[in-house]
Short mmCIF file of C-alpha atoms in Angstrom, two decimals:
data_model
loop_
_atom_site.label_atom_id
_atom_site.label_comp_id
_atom_site.label_asym_id
_atom_site.label_seq_id
_atom_site.Cartn_x
_atom_site.Cartn_y
_atom_site.Cartn_z
CA MET A 1 10.31 -40.26 -87.18
CA SER A 2 11.85 -38.50 -90.19
CA GLY A 3 11.44 -34.79 -90.67
CA TYR A 4 11.51 -34.07 -86.94
CA ASN A 5 14.38 -33.37 -84.59
CA PHE A 6 14.89 -35.76 -81.67
CA ALA A 7 12.01 -35.17 -79.20
CA TYR A 8 10.25 -32.72 -81.53
CA LEU A 9 11.84 -29.42 -80.36
CA ASP A 10 14.83 -27.99 -82.22
CA GLU A 11 18.18 -27.96 -80.42
CA GLN A 12 18.28 -24.17 -79.89
CA THR A 13 14.92 -24.27 -78.12
CA LYS A 14 16.02 -27.18 -75.94
CA ARG A 15 19.18 -25.25 -75.08
CA MET A 16 17.09 -22.24 -74.02
CA ILE A 17 14.83 -24.43 -71.90
CA ARG A 18 17.80 -26.19 -70.30
CA ARG A 19 19.28 -22.84 -69.34
CA ALA A 20 15.97 -21.90 -67.70
CA ILE A 21 15.94 -25.26 -65.89
CA LEU A 22 19.49 -24.74 -64.60
CA LYS A 23 18.57 -21.34 -63.27
CA ALA A 24 15.39 -22.75 -61.70
CA VAL A 25 17.37 -25.50 -59.96
CA ALA A 26 19.85 -22.94 -58.67
CA ILE A 27 17.02 -20.88 -57.08
CA PRO A 28 14.58 -23.48 -55.69
CA GLY A 29 10.95 -22.41 -56.08
CA HIS A 30 11.71 -19.28 -58.14
CA GLN A 31 9.74 -18.92 -61.38
CA VAL A 32 12.04 -18.49 -64.38
CA PRO A 33 10.50 -17.07 -67.56
CA PHE A 34 11.18 -18.94 -70.79
CA GLY A 35 10.10 -18.65 -74.41
CA ALA A 36 7.45 -21.35 -74.57
CA ARG A 37 6.85 -22.71 -78.08
CA GLU A 38 3.62 -23.70 -79.75
CA MET A 39 3.25 -27.42 -79.22
CA PRO A 40 1.01 -29.82 -81.14
CA LEU A 41 -1.47 -30.01 -78.27
CA PRO A 42 -3.77 -27.40 -76.74
CA TYR A 43 -2.86 -25.16 -73.80
CA GLY A 44 -3.98 -26.79 -70.59
CA TRP A 45 -3.04 -30.25 -71.80
CA GLY A 46 0.55 -30.08 -70.66
CA THR A 47 2.41 -27.83 -73.12
CA GLY A 48 4.78 -26.73 -70.35
CA GLY A 49 5.49 -30.22 -69.07
CA ILE A 50 5.99 -31.60 -72.57
CA GLN A 51 8.61 -28.92 -73.38
CA VAL A 52 10.53 -29.61 -70.18
CA THR A 53 10.41 -33.35 -70.91
CA ALA A 54 11.57 -32.75 -74.50
CA ALA A 55 14.51 -30.69 -73.25
CA ILE A 56 15.75 -33.25 -70.71
CA LEU A 57 15.00 -36.47 -72.58
CA GLY A 58 18.00 -38.57 -73.72
CA GLN A 59 18.07 -41.64 -75.96
CA ASP A 60 18.47 -44.04 -73.02
CA ASP A 61 15.68 -42.58 -70.92
CA VAL A 62 12.57 -44.54 -70.03
CA LEU A 63 9.48 -42.34 -70.01
CA LYS A 64 6.33 -42.71 -67.94
CA VAL A 65 3.41 -40.28 -68.30
CA ILE A 66 0.53 -40.11 -65.85
CA ASP A 67 -2.63 -38.04 -65.75
CA GLN A 68 -4.50 -37.96 -62.43
CA GLY A 69 -2.35 -40.93 -61.42
CA ALA A 70 -3.49 -43.06 -64.36
CA ASP A 71 -1.32 -44.31 -67.22
CA ASP A 72 -4.26 -45.07 -69.50
CA THR A 73 -6.11 -41.75 -69.83
CA THR A 74 -6.18 -39.78 -73.08
CA ASN A 75 -3.66 -37.14 -72.04
CA ALA A 76 -1.16 -39.69 -70.71
CA VAL A 77 -1.50 -42.02 -73.70
CA SER A 78 -1.11 -39.17 -76.23
CA ILE A 79 1.96 -37.65 -74.63
CA ARG A 80 3.60 -41.06 -74.17
CA ARG A 81 2.97 -41.94 -77.82
CA PHE A 82 4.16 -38.47 -78.90
CA PHE A 83 7.60 -39.08 -77.38
CA ALA A 84 7.70 -42.72 -78.47
CA ARG A 85 7.29 -41.48 -82.06
CA THR A 86 9.34 -38.26 -82.05
CA ALA A 87 12.20 -39.45 -79.80
CA GLY A 88 11.95 -43.20 -80.09
CA VAL A 89 12.56 -43.57 -76.35
CA ALA A 90 11.36 -46.55 -74.36
CA THR A 91 8.14 -45.98 -72.42
CA THR A 92 6.76 -47.74 -69.41
CA THR A 93 3.88 -47.62 -66.97
CA ARG A 94 6.03 -48.90 -64.09
CA THR A 95 7.11 -46.14 -61.71
CA THR A 96 10.21 -48.07 -60.62
CA LYS A 97 11.45 -48.59 -64.22
CA ALA A 98 11.03 -44.98 -65.40
CA THR A 99 13.84 -42.42 -65.44
CA VAL A 100 11.63 -39.49 -66.45
CA ILE A 101 8.02 -39.23 -65.23
CA GLN A 102 5.76 -36.53 -66.61
CA THR A 103 2.73 -36.00 -64.42
CA ARG A 104 -0.49 -34.07 -64.26
CA HIS A 105 -2.22 -33.69 -60.86
CA ARG A 106 -0.46 -36.51 -58.94
CA ILE A 107 2.83 -37.72 -57.49
CA PRO A 108 3.26 -41.53 -57.78
CA GLU A 109 2.65 -43.45 -54.55
CA THR A 110 5.89 -45.43 -54.95
CA PRO A 111 8.72 -43.31 -53.47
CA LEU A 112 10.96 -41.90 -56.20
CA ARG A 113 14.75 -42.40 -56.37
CA ALA A 114 17.65 -40.03 -56.90
CA ASP A 115 18.11 -41.23 -60.51
CA GLN A 116 14.57 -40.21 -61.50
CA ILE A 117 13.15 -36.86 -62.63
CA LEU A 118 9.56 -35.84 -62.05
CA VAL A 119 8.13 -33.29 -64.53
CA TYR A 120 4.91 -31.51 -63.52
CA GLN A 121 2.41 -29.87 -65.86
CA VAL A 122 1.47 -26.53 -64.35
CA PRO A 123 -1.57 -24.45 -65.35
CA LEU A 124 -1.05 -21.48 -62.96
CA PRO A 125 2.51 -21.10 -61.67
CA GLU A 126 1.81 -17.99 -59.55
CA PRO A 127 0.45 -19.02 -56.12
CA LEU A 128 -0.51 -15.41 -55.31
CA ALA A 129 -2.38 -14.81 -58.58
CA LYS A 130 -5.84 -15.30 -57.12
CA LEU A 131 -5.11 -12.90 -54.25
CA GLU A 132 -3.09 -10.18 -55.97
CA PRO A 133 -4.08 -9.47 -59.58
CA SER A 134 -0.98 -7.41 -60.45
CA ARG A 135 1.89 -9.55 -61.71
CA ALA A 136 4.37 -6.74 -61.10
CA GLU A 137 3.25 -6.66 -57.46
CA THR A 138 3.48 -10.45 -56.98
CA ARG A 139 6.99 -10.41 -58.40
CA GLN A 140 7.94 -7.77 -55.85
CA MET A 141 6.33 -9.82 -53.08
CA HIS A 142 8.44 -12.82 -54.11
CA ALA A 143 11.57 -10.66 -54.25
CA LEU A 144 11.00 -9.36 -50.72
CA ALA A 145 9.56 -12.66 -49.41
CA GLU A 146 6.37 -10.89 -48.31
CA TYR A 147 3.99 -13.79 -48.07
CA GLY A 148 1.56 -12.57 -45.38
CA LEU A 149 -1.18 -12.38 -48.01
CA MET A 150 -1.19 -16.15 -48.52
CA HIS A 151 -1.92 -16.55 -44.83
CA VAL A 152 -4.90 -14.20 -45.23
CA LYS A 153 -6.35 -16.81 -47.59
CA LEU A 154 -5.73 -19.56 -45.00
CA TYR A 155 -7.26 -17.32 -42.30
CA GLU A 156 -10.37 -16.85 -44.43
CA ASP A 157 -10.71 -20.61 -44.86
CA ILE A 158 -10.57 -21.24 -41.12
CA ALA A 159 -12.97 -18.37 -40.39
CA ARG A 160 -15.44 -19.69 -42.95
CA PHE A 161 -15.10 -23.47 -42.78
CA GLY A 162 -13.33 -24.11 -39.48
CA HIS A 163 -10.32 -25.64 -41.20
CA ILE A 164 -7.96 -24.92 -44.10
CA ALA A 165 -10.11 -26.05 -47.01
CA ILE A 166 -7.52 -26.13 -49.81
CA SER A 167 -7.76 -29.64 -51.23
CA TYR A 168 -5.36 -29.26 -54.17
CA ASP A 169 -2.61 -26.88 -55.29
CA TYR A 170 -1.76 -26.35 -51.62
CA PRO A 171 0.72 -23.44 -51.28
CA VAL A 172 4.18 -24.51 -50.10
CA MET A 173 7.38 -22.79 -48.99
CA VAL A 174 10.45 -24.10 -50.80
CA ASN A 175 13.77 -24.10 -48.99
CA GLY A 176 12.33 -21.62 -46.48
CA ARG A 177 12.42 -18.84 -49.09
CA TYR A 178 10.04 -18.99 -52.06
CA LEU A 179 6.30 -19.53 -51.99
CA MET A 180 5.44 -22.03 -54.71
CA SER A 181 2.41 -23.56 -56.35
CA PRO A 182 2.96 -27.34 -56.36
CA SER A 183 0.67 -27.55 -59.46
CA PRO A 184 -2.82 -28.95 -58.89
CA ILE A 185 -1.71 -32.08 -57.06
CA PRO A 186 -3.93 -33.05 -54.10
CA ALA A 187 -2.91 -31.64 -50.71
CA PHE A 188 -2.44 -35.33 -49.86
CA ASP A 189 0.66 -35.39 -52.10
CA THR A 190 2.45 -32.25 -50.87
CA PRO A 191 4.35 -34.03 -48.04
CA LYS A 192 5.91 -36.31 -50.70
CA MET A 193 7.70 -33.28 -52.17
CA HIS A 194 9.58 -32.60 -48.93
CA ARG A 195 13.19 -33.79 -49.24
CA MET A 196 12.33 -35.96 -52.25
CA PRO A 197 15.45 -37.69 -53.66
CA ALA A 198 14.28 -37.11 -57.25
CA LEU A 199 14.64 -33.79 -59.10
CA GLN A 200 11.25 -32.07 -59.53
CA LEU A 201 10.75 -29.77 -62.54
CA PHE A 202 7.65 -27.67 -63.22
CA GLY A 203 6.67 -26.35 -66.64
CA ALA A 204 3.87 -23.87 -67.36
CA GLY A 205 3.44 -23.48 -71.13
CA ARG A 206 0.77 -20.83 -71.41
CA GLU A 207 2.24 -18.75 -68.55
CA LYS A 208 5.78 -19.37 -69.86
CA ARG A 209 7.41 -20.20 -66.53
CA ILE A 210 9.72 -22.97 -65.36
CA TYR A 211 10.57 -23.68 -61.73
CA ALA A 212 12.19 -26.51 -59.84
CA VAL A 213 12.76 -28.24 -56.54
CA PRO A 214 16.23 -29.81 -56.40
CA PRO A 215 16.66 -33.21 -54.67
CA PHE A 216 16.48 -33.25 -50.87
CA THR A 217 15.06 -29.73 -50.61
CA SER A 218 12.69 -28.67 -47.85
CA VAL A 219 9.10 -28.19 -49.07
CA ARG A 220 6.72 -27.13 -46.34
CA PRO A 221 2.96 -26.54 -46.62
CA LEU A 222 1.81 -23.20 -45.14
CA ASP A 223 -0.30 -23.42 -41.99
CA PHE A 224 -1.01 -21.81 -38.61
CA ASP A 225 0.56 -22.89 -35.32
CA ASP A 226 -2.88 -23.76 -33.94
CA HIS A 227 -4.23 -25.10 -37.25
CA PRO A 228 -1.44 -27.34 -38.59
CA PHE A 229 -1.51 -28.88 -42.06
CA ARG A 230 -3.55 -32.09 -42.11
CA LEU A 231 -3.71 -34.84 -44.71
CA ILE A 232 -7.16 -35.43 -46.13
CA ARG A 233 -7.92 -38.88 -47.52
CA ALA A 234 -11.22 -40.68 -48.21
CA PRO A 235 -11.73 -43.03 -45.21
CA HIS A 236 -11.86 -46.25 -47.26
CA PRO A 237 -9.50 -49.00 -48.41
CA CYS A 238 -8.97 -49.34 -52.18
CA ALA A 239 -11.74 -51.60 -53.54
CA LEU A 240 -9.27 -53.36 -55.87
CA CYS A 241 -6.02 -53.75 -53.94
CA GLY A 242 -7.08 -52.94 -50.38
CA ALA A 243 -4.45 -50.19 -49.90
CA ARG A 244 -5.14 -47.93 -46.94
CA ASP A 245 -2.31 -45.48 -47.55
CA SER A 246 -2.95 -44.37 -51.14
CA TYR A 247 -4.92 -41.49 -52.59
CA LEU A 248 -8.34 -42.68 -53.75
CA ASP A 249 -10.66 -41.82 -56.64
CA GLU A 250 -14.37 -42.16 -56.14
CA VAL A 251 -15.88 -44.06 -59.10
CA LEU A 252 -19.61 -44.17 -59.75
CA THR A 253 -20.62 -47.66 -60.84
CA ASP A 254 -24.32 -47.27 -61.65
CA ASP A 255 -27.16 -44.72 -61.49
CA ARG A 256 -28.56 -46.07 -58.21
CA GLY A 257 -25.96 -44.61 -55.88
CA GLY A 258 -23.41 -47.39 -56.36
CA ARG A 259 -19.80 -46.22 -55.96
CA MET A 260 -16.37 -47.55 -55.18
CA PHE A 261 -13.08 -46.08 -54.04
CA VAL A 262 -10.00 -47.13 -55.97
CA CYS A 263 -6.34 -46.04 -55.99
CA SER A 264 -5.82 -43.06 -58.28
CA ASP A 265 -2.29 -44.36 -59.01
CA THR A 266 -3.05 -47.22 -61.43
CA ASP A 267 0.50 -48.59 -61.45
CA TYR A 268 0.64 -48.71 -57.65
CA CYS A 269 -2.71 -50.53 -57.54
CA ALA A 270 -1.76 -53.00 -60.29
CA SER A 271 1.60 -53.90 -58.75
CA ARG A 272 -0.02 -54.46 -55.35
CA ARG A 273 -2.53 -56.82 -56.96
CA ASP A 274 0.27 -58.64 -58.82
CA ILE A 275 2.14 -59.18 -55.56
CA ALA A 276 -1.02 -60.37 -53.81
CA GLU A 277 -1.75 -62.76 -56.71
CA ALA A 278 1.79 -64.15 -56.70
CA ALA A 279 1.57 -64.68 -52.93
CA GLY A 280 -1.84 -66.39 -53.38
CA GLU A 281 -0.44 -68.77 -56.02
CA ALA A 282 2.60 -69.58 -53.88
CA ALA A 283 0.44 -70.40 -50.86
CA MET B 1 1.10 3.21 -23.98
CA ASN B 2 4.81 3.89 -23.74
CA ALA B 3 5.64 7.56 -23.45
CA PRO B 4 6.68 9.06 -26.78
CA LEU B 5 10.10 10.63 -27.04
CA LEU B 6 9.42 14.32 -26.92
CA ASP B 7 12.92 15.59 -27.45
CA ALA B 8 13.09 14.95 -31.21
CA PRO B 9 10.60 15.35 -34.05
CA LEU B 10 9.08 12.15 -35.43
CA LEU B 11 8.93 13.35 -38.99
CA GLU B 12 10.63 16.36 -40.52
CA ALA B 13 10.27 17.84 -44.00
CA ARG B 14 13.21 19.91 -45.18
CA ASP B 15 12.74 22.20 -48.16
CA LEU B 16 10.65 19.75 -50.20
CA ARG B 17 10.25 20.66 -53.86
CA LEU B 18 8.33 18.81 -56.54
CA SER B 19 7.11 20.02 -59.91
CA PHE B 20 4.73 18.42 -62.36
CA GLY B 21 5.83 20.09 -65.57
CA SER B 22 5.40 23.82 -65.00
CA ILE B 23 3.19 23.34 -61.95
CA ARG B 24 5.01 23.63 -58.66
CA ALA B 25 3.14 21.19 -56.44
CA LEU B 26 5.61 21.63 -53.60
CA ASP B 27 7.68 24.78 -53.43
CA GLY B 28 10.09 24.63 -50.53
CA VAL B 29 7.92 23.05 -47.85
CA ASN B 30 9.27 22.72 -44.33
CA ALA B 31 7.29 20.93 -41.63
CA THR B 32 7.85 19.07 -38.40
CA LEU B 33 5.67 16.50 -36.70
CA TRP B 34 6.27 15.73 -33.04
CA PRO B 35 5.44 12.38 -31.42
CA GLY B 36 1.81 12.06 -30.44
CA GLU B 37 0.59 15.26 -32.12
CA VAL B 38 -1.97 15.75 -34.85
CA LEU B 39 -0.86 18.02 -37.65
CA ALA B 40 -3.50 19.17 -40.13
CA ILE B 41 -2.60 20.23 -43.65
CA VAL B 42 -5.36 22.45 -45.04
CA GLY B 43 -5.80 24.34 -48.26
CA GLU B 44 -7.99 24.36 -51.34
CA SER B 45 -7.95 21.70 -54.04
CA GLY B 46 -4.69 21.73 -55.99
CA SER B 47 -2.73 23.47 -53.25
CA GLY B 48 -0.36 20.49 -52.86
CA LYS B 49 -1.81 18.94 -49.69
CA THR B 50 -2.08 15.40 -50.99
CA THR B 51 1.23 15.68 -52.83
CA LEU B 52 2.87 16.66 -49.57
CA LEU B 53 1.26 13.67 -47.83
CA ASN B 54 2.46 11.32 -50.56
CA VAL B 55 5.99 12.70 -50.42
CA LEU B 56 6.13 12.55 -46.61
CA SER B 57 4.98 8.94 -46.62
CA GLY B 58 7.48 7.94 -49.31
CA ARG B 59 4.79 7.14 -51.86
CA ALA B 60 6.12 9.88 -54.12
CA ARG B 61 9.65 11.16 -54.59
CA PRO B 62 10.50 14.88 -54.34
CA ASP B 63 12.72 16.66 -56.85
CA MET B 64 14.67 18.19 -53.98
CA GLY B 65 14.66 18.16 -50.21
CA GLN B 66 14.37 15.46 -47.61
CA ALA B 67 11.82 13.82 -45.35
CA ILE B 68 13.45 12.53 -42.18
CA TYR B 69 11.77 9.88 -40.02
CA ARG B 70 13.01 9.01 -36.54
CA ASP B 71 12.50 5.35 -35.58
CA PRO B 72 11.70 4.17 -32.01
CA GLU B 73 15.44 3.76 -31.32
CA GLY B 74 15.98 7.42 -32.18
CA ALA B 75 17.87 6.80 -35.43
CA ALA B 76 17.02 9.20 -38.28
CA HIS B 77 16.16 7.83 -41.73
CA ASP B 78 15.77 9.71 -44.99
CA VAL B 79 12.43 8.32 -46.20
CA HIS B 80 13.43 8.53 -49.87
CA ALA B 81 16.91 7.08 -49.43
CA MET B 82 15.55 4.06 -47.58
CA PRO B 83 15.74 0.73 -49.43
CA ALA B 84 12.33 -0.37 -50.78
CA PRO B 85 11.99 -3.43 -48.49
CA GLN B 86 12.60 -1.26 -45.41
CA LEU B 87 10.07 1.37 -46.51
CA ARG B 88 7.47 -1.31 -47.25
CA ALA B 89 8.08 -2.87 -43.84
CA LEU B 90 7.65 0.55 -42.24
CA HIS B 91 4.32 1.02 -44.02
CA ARG B 92 3.18 -2.34 -42.69
CA SER B 93 4.24 -1.82 -39.07
CA ASP B 94 5.13 1.59 -37.63
CA TRP B 95 3.14 3.59 -40.16
CA GLY B 96 -0.43 3.55 -41.29
CA PHE B 97 -2.26 5.17 -44.18
CA VAL B 98 -5.97 5.96 -44.09
CA HIS B 99 -7.37 6.64 -47.55
CA GLN B 100 -10.35 8.82 -48.34
CA ASN B 101 -12.00 5.88 -50.06
CA PRO B 102 -11.80 2.79 -47.82
CA ARG B 103 -12.28 0.59 -50.88
CA ASP B 104 -8.76 1.58 -52.01
CA ALA B 105 -7.20 0.11 -48.89
CA LEU B 106 -9.46 -2.78 -47.91
CA ARG B 107 -9.63 -6.15 -49.61
CA MET B 108 -13.29 -6.27 -50.48
CA GLY B 109 -13.31 -10.04 -50.99
CA VAL B 110 -11.79 -10.77 -47.59
CA SER B 111 -13.73 -10.76 -44.29
CA ALA B 112 -13.39 -7.90 -41.79
CA GLY B 113 -11.24 -10.08 -39.53
CA GLY B 114 -8.96 -11.03 -42.41
CA ASN B 115 -8.57 -7.38 -43.35
CA VAL B 116 -7.53 -6.43 -39.83
CA GLY B 117 -5.31 -9.51 -39.47
CA GLU B 118 -3.45 -8.98 -42.74
CA ARG B 119 -0.94 -6.57 -41.22
CA LEU B 120 -0.30 -8.99 -38.35
CA MET B 121 0.23 -11.89 -40.73
CA ALA B 122 2.51 -9.74 -42.87
CA GLN B 123 4.61 -9.22 -39.75
CA GLY B 124 4.85 -12.96 -39.23
CA ALA B 125 1.95 -13.75 -36.87
CA ARG B 126 1.18 -17.44 -37.39
CA HIS B 127 -1.28 -18.23 -34.60
CA TYR B 128 -4.88 -18.14 -35.81
CA GLY B 129 -6.39 -17.75 -32.34
CA SER B 130 -4.29 -14.77 -31.35
CA ILE B 131 -4.74 -13.06 -34.74
CA ARG B 132 -8.49 -13.40 -34.29
CA ASP B 133 -8.38 -12.08 -30.72
CA THR B 134 -6.42 -9.03 -31.86
CA ALA B 135 -8.87 -8.48 -34.74
CA ILE B 136 -11.84 -8.59 -32.35
CA ASP B 137 -10.09 -6.14 -30.03
CA ARG B 138 -9.34 -3.67 -32.88
CA LEU B 139 -12.89 -3.92 -34.22
CA ARG B 140 -14.19 -3.14 -30.77
CA GLN B 141 -11.92 -0.09 -30.57
CA VAL B 142 -13.62 1.30 -33.66
CA GLU B 143 -17.09 0.35 -32.40
CA ILE B 144 -17.73 -2.51 -34.81
CA SER B 145 -19.39 -5.38 -33.00
CA ALA B 146 -17.42 -8.64 -32.79
CA ASP B 147 -20.14 -10.65 -34.53
CA ARG B 148 -19.43 -8.78 -37.79
CA ILE B 149 -15.88 -10.19 -37.86
CA ASP B 150 -16.59 -12.78 -40.56
CA ASP B 151 -18.71 -10.49 -42.73
CA LEU B 152 -17.39 -9.19 -46.03
CA PRO B 153 -16.69 -5.43 -46.23
CA ARG B 154 -19.24 -5.03 -49.02
CA THR B 155 -22.00 -5.66 -46.47
CA PHE B 156 -20.77 -2.66 -44.43
CA SER B 157 -22.04 0.92 -44.66
CA GLY B 158 -19.73 3.75 -45.74
CA GLY B 159 -19.02 4.89 -42.17
CA MET B 160 -18.38 1.34 -41.02
CA LEU B 161 -16.01 0.77 -43.94
CA GLN B 162 -14.00 3.80 -42.91
CA ARG B 163 -13.90 2.56 -39.32
CA LEU B 164 -12.82 -0.87 -40.56
CA GLN B 165 -10.00 0.78 -42.47
CA ILE B 166 -8.90 2.49 -39.27
CA ALA B 167 -9.08 -0.81 -37.35
CA ARG B 168 -6.90 -2.41 -40.02
CA THR B 169 -4.39 0.41 -39.74
CA LEU B 170 -4.30 0.15 -35.94
CA ALA B 171 -3.65 -3.61 -35.97
CA THR B 172 0.09 -3.24 -35.52
CA HIS B 173 0.09 -0.25 -33.09
CA PRO B 174 1.52 2.29 -35.55
CA ARG B 175 3.30 5.39 -34.22
CA LEU B 176 2.46 7.52 -37.22
CA VAL B 177 -0.68 7.52 -39.34
CA PHE B 178 -1.22 9.47 -42.54
CA MET B 179 -4.84 10.38 -43.20
CA ASP B 180 -6.07 11.66 -46.54
CA GLU B 181 -9.51 13.28 -46.09
CA PRO B 182 -10.69 10.49 -43.76
CA THR B 183 -14.19 11.95 -43.45
CA GLY B 184 -14.68 12.96 -47.08
CA GLY B 185 -17.67 11.38 -48.73
CA LEU B 186 -19.53 10.64 -45.49
CA ASP B 187 -22.74 12.30 -44.41
CA VAL B 188 -22.58 14.82 -41.58
CA SER B 189 -23.78 12.72 -38.65
CA VAL B 190 -21.53 9.79 -39.59
CA GLN B 191 -18.69 12.26 -40.03
CA ALA B 192 -19.21 13.63 -36.52
CA ARG B 193 -19.15 10.16 -35.01
CA LEU B 194 -16.03 9.20 -36.94
CA LEU B 195 -14.23 12.39 -35.91
CA ASP B 196 -15.11 11.70 -32.30
CA LEU B 197 -13.71 8.18 -32.65
CA ILE B 198 -10.49 9.32 -34.31
CA ARG B 199 -9.97 11.99 -31.67
CA SER B 200 -10.35 9.60 -28.76
CA LEU B 201 -8.24 6.86 -30.38
CA VAL B 202 -5.41 9.22 -31.22
CA ALA B 203 -5.38 10.64 -27.70
CA ARG B 204 -5.60 7.23 -26.03
CA LEU B 205 -2.99 5.45 -28.15
CA GLY B 206 -0.63 8.42 -28.49
CA ILE B 207 -0.46 8.17 -32.28
CA ALA B 208 1.02 10.99 -34.32
CA VAL B 209 -1.17 11.92 -37.29
CA VAL B 210 -0.61 13.88 -40.47
CA LEU B 211 -4.10 14.81 -41.56
CA VAL B 212 -4.94 16.23 -44.96
CA THR B 213 -8.30 17.94 -45.17
CA HIS B 214 -10.03 20.79 -46.93
CA ASP B 215 -12.54 21.00 -44.08
CA ILE B 216 -11.50 23.62 -41.52
CA ALA B 217 -13.94 22.18 -38.98
CA VAL B 218 -12.26 18.77 -39.14
CA ALA B 219 -8.88 20.40 -38.60
CA ARG B 220 -10.18 22.41 -35.65
CA LEU B 221 -11.64 19.33 -34.02
CA LEU B 222 -8.70 16.97 -34.45
CA ALA B 223 -5.48 18.87 -34.93
CA GLY B 224 -3.18 20.49 -32.41
CA ARG B 225 -1.24 22.28 -35.08
CA ILE B 226 -2.19 23.41 -38.53
CA LEU B 227 -0.34 24.10 -41.76
CA VAL B 228 -2.05 26.18 -44.42
CA MET B 229 -0.94 25.55 -47.99
CA ARG B 230 -1.42 27.52 -51.15
CA HIS B 231 0.24 26.99 -54.57
CA GLY B 232 2.66 24.47 -53.09
CA GLN B 233 3.85 26.80 -50.35
CA VAL B 234 3.14 26.89 -46.64
CA VAL B 235 1.58 30.30 -46.07
CA GLU B 236 0.87 30.02 -42.38
CA THR B 237 1.53 27.54 -39.59
CA GLY B 238 0.91 27.42 -35.86
CA LEU B 239 -1.46 26.17 -33.17
CA THR B 240 -4.84 25.35 -34.70
CA ASP B 241 -6.92 27.63 -32.50
CA GLN B 242 -4.46 30.46 -32.89
CA VAL B 243 -4.35 30.24 -36.67
CA LEU B 244 -8.09 29.81 -37.08
CA ASP B 245 -9.13 32.46 -34.54
CA ASP B 246 -6.58 35.02 -35.56
CA PRO B 247 -5.46 34.30 -39.13
CA GLN B 248 -2.56 36.50 -40.23
CA HIS B 249 -2.12 35.68 -43.91
CA PRO B 250 -4.79 37.03 -46.28
CA TYR B 251 -5.33 33.59 -47.79
CA THR B 252 -5.93 32.02 -44.36
CA GLN B 253 -8.35 34.86 -43.58
CA LEU B 254 -10.22 34.08 -46.79
CA LEU B 255 -10.25 30.36 -45.99
CA VAL B 256 -11.58 30.88 -42.48
CA SER B 257 -14.19 33.45 -43.51
CA SER B 258 -15.53 31.24 -46.30
CA VAL B 259 -16.67 28.52 -43.87
CA LEU B 260 -20.46 28.40 -43.77
CA GLN B 261 -21.94 28.86 -40.34
CA ALA B 262 -24.72 26.42 -39.61
#
């Protein structure tokens, strides 16, 4: 598209963001401030993720954008089209074909490879924000690795509900040092971050923070010795592809109580159905 | 409890000086606190009591002078030369601070058990069952019944809040507790009960206490030794009964004689 630099942002801004990314990769889980720009989409729609993607995108990259696991929702479609127009890069919905995946609220079910980069959109980068209102104090707590307060929150959950009732944005320890918000992905997805071969980058546009988990880095959910972290998944198979290992969305089908559970990762679901169809035709 | 080391002072103030502009809040204060003893700092408002407490506990920095703390191994540390992480760790483990207003110290949105357990979790306790057992034990020590453990502090009365604050402070078995007017703002009968509780806890657990109060009666009830301050200076110091029964300095005489007799 004429009149715009490659991938919308000017080169100086990309350079600044890349420097922040390098620093973030060097200190896994540490939040690096950066000068977030105004982007042509509202805060909360992925302004942080879109800037990180713009800074790392090259001409040969293949971009996939998902929102709640789906490739076909408004947010995903708009951001994908935005980069198709401003950078002219190839886009895909296939997890295996993508080199850069920007995501909101999910990690793809298909395991990622070392040649892929996963970019998260982050609304609230500070995991301690809800417990400690002072940002100066939370910074000091990160510096001194004083994370007892986060366990107070887990304690409260067990005392009140009998189990740790955090279903998304589950606090994790990165590389045994920094407490990190994994962005609002379901707790179901946090184990996928542990020693993931792909580079994971996190961008928070409104809060102006970038952080990262380098490949093959330890990411551990917080828990108690006698109340270990447990995966929570709806006890159903996917109504479309029959998967029993994927994260499910509950979809209401009518106003008489009808509902179905389907994979939240649309690409995973579709490729499973393609394989099943191909096997059915061959038989 | 393990016997405290009696051969060296726990906390020592050496010629502390601190000015706020032209006001000398601390003007050459010397003080010693021995293991297991209760030292009361009394004086009228603005005499530098709270400033002294803040400087001793490392929450404020003096212009001159030192505060020396002796750890359980007997090593001496200058409180104000200590690196911040070490001082913060000390405040979470070996030391405690009881504020006049319990709302300053407690997390009002966190249950009583969570408030007591926070210090344990900050020290690395990661077993829910044992944290809860300790919390129940500490609540019992301050006469809060175990079935209030999951209640929020805002459902507690003023006296109970203050006792909860003490339970929270005691979670990690501190050796030294700083108290800033712990009974201020409570009505007289609640005050009496709280004083009784503090006295028996301190005696039983062998905790050393620096107690700031403007109430001579509180000092007489709790403290073994007393330090009378005026205009940032220590005007008289000695055994509590001795100082209060036979005050030597005119200011102490005034202070003692101005107590209303019920």
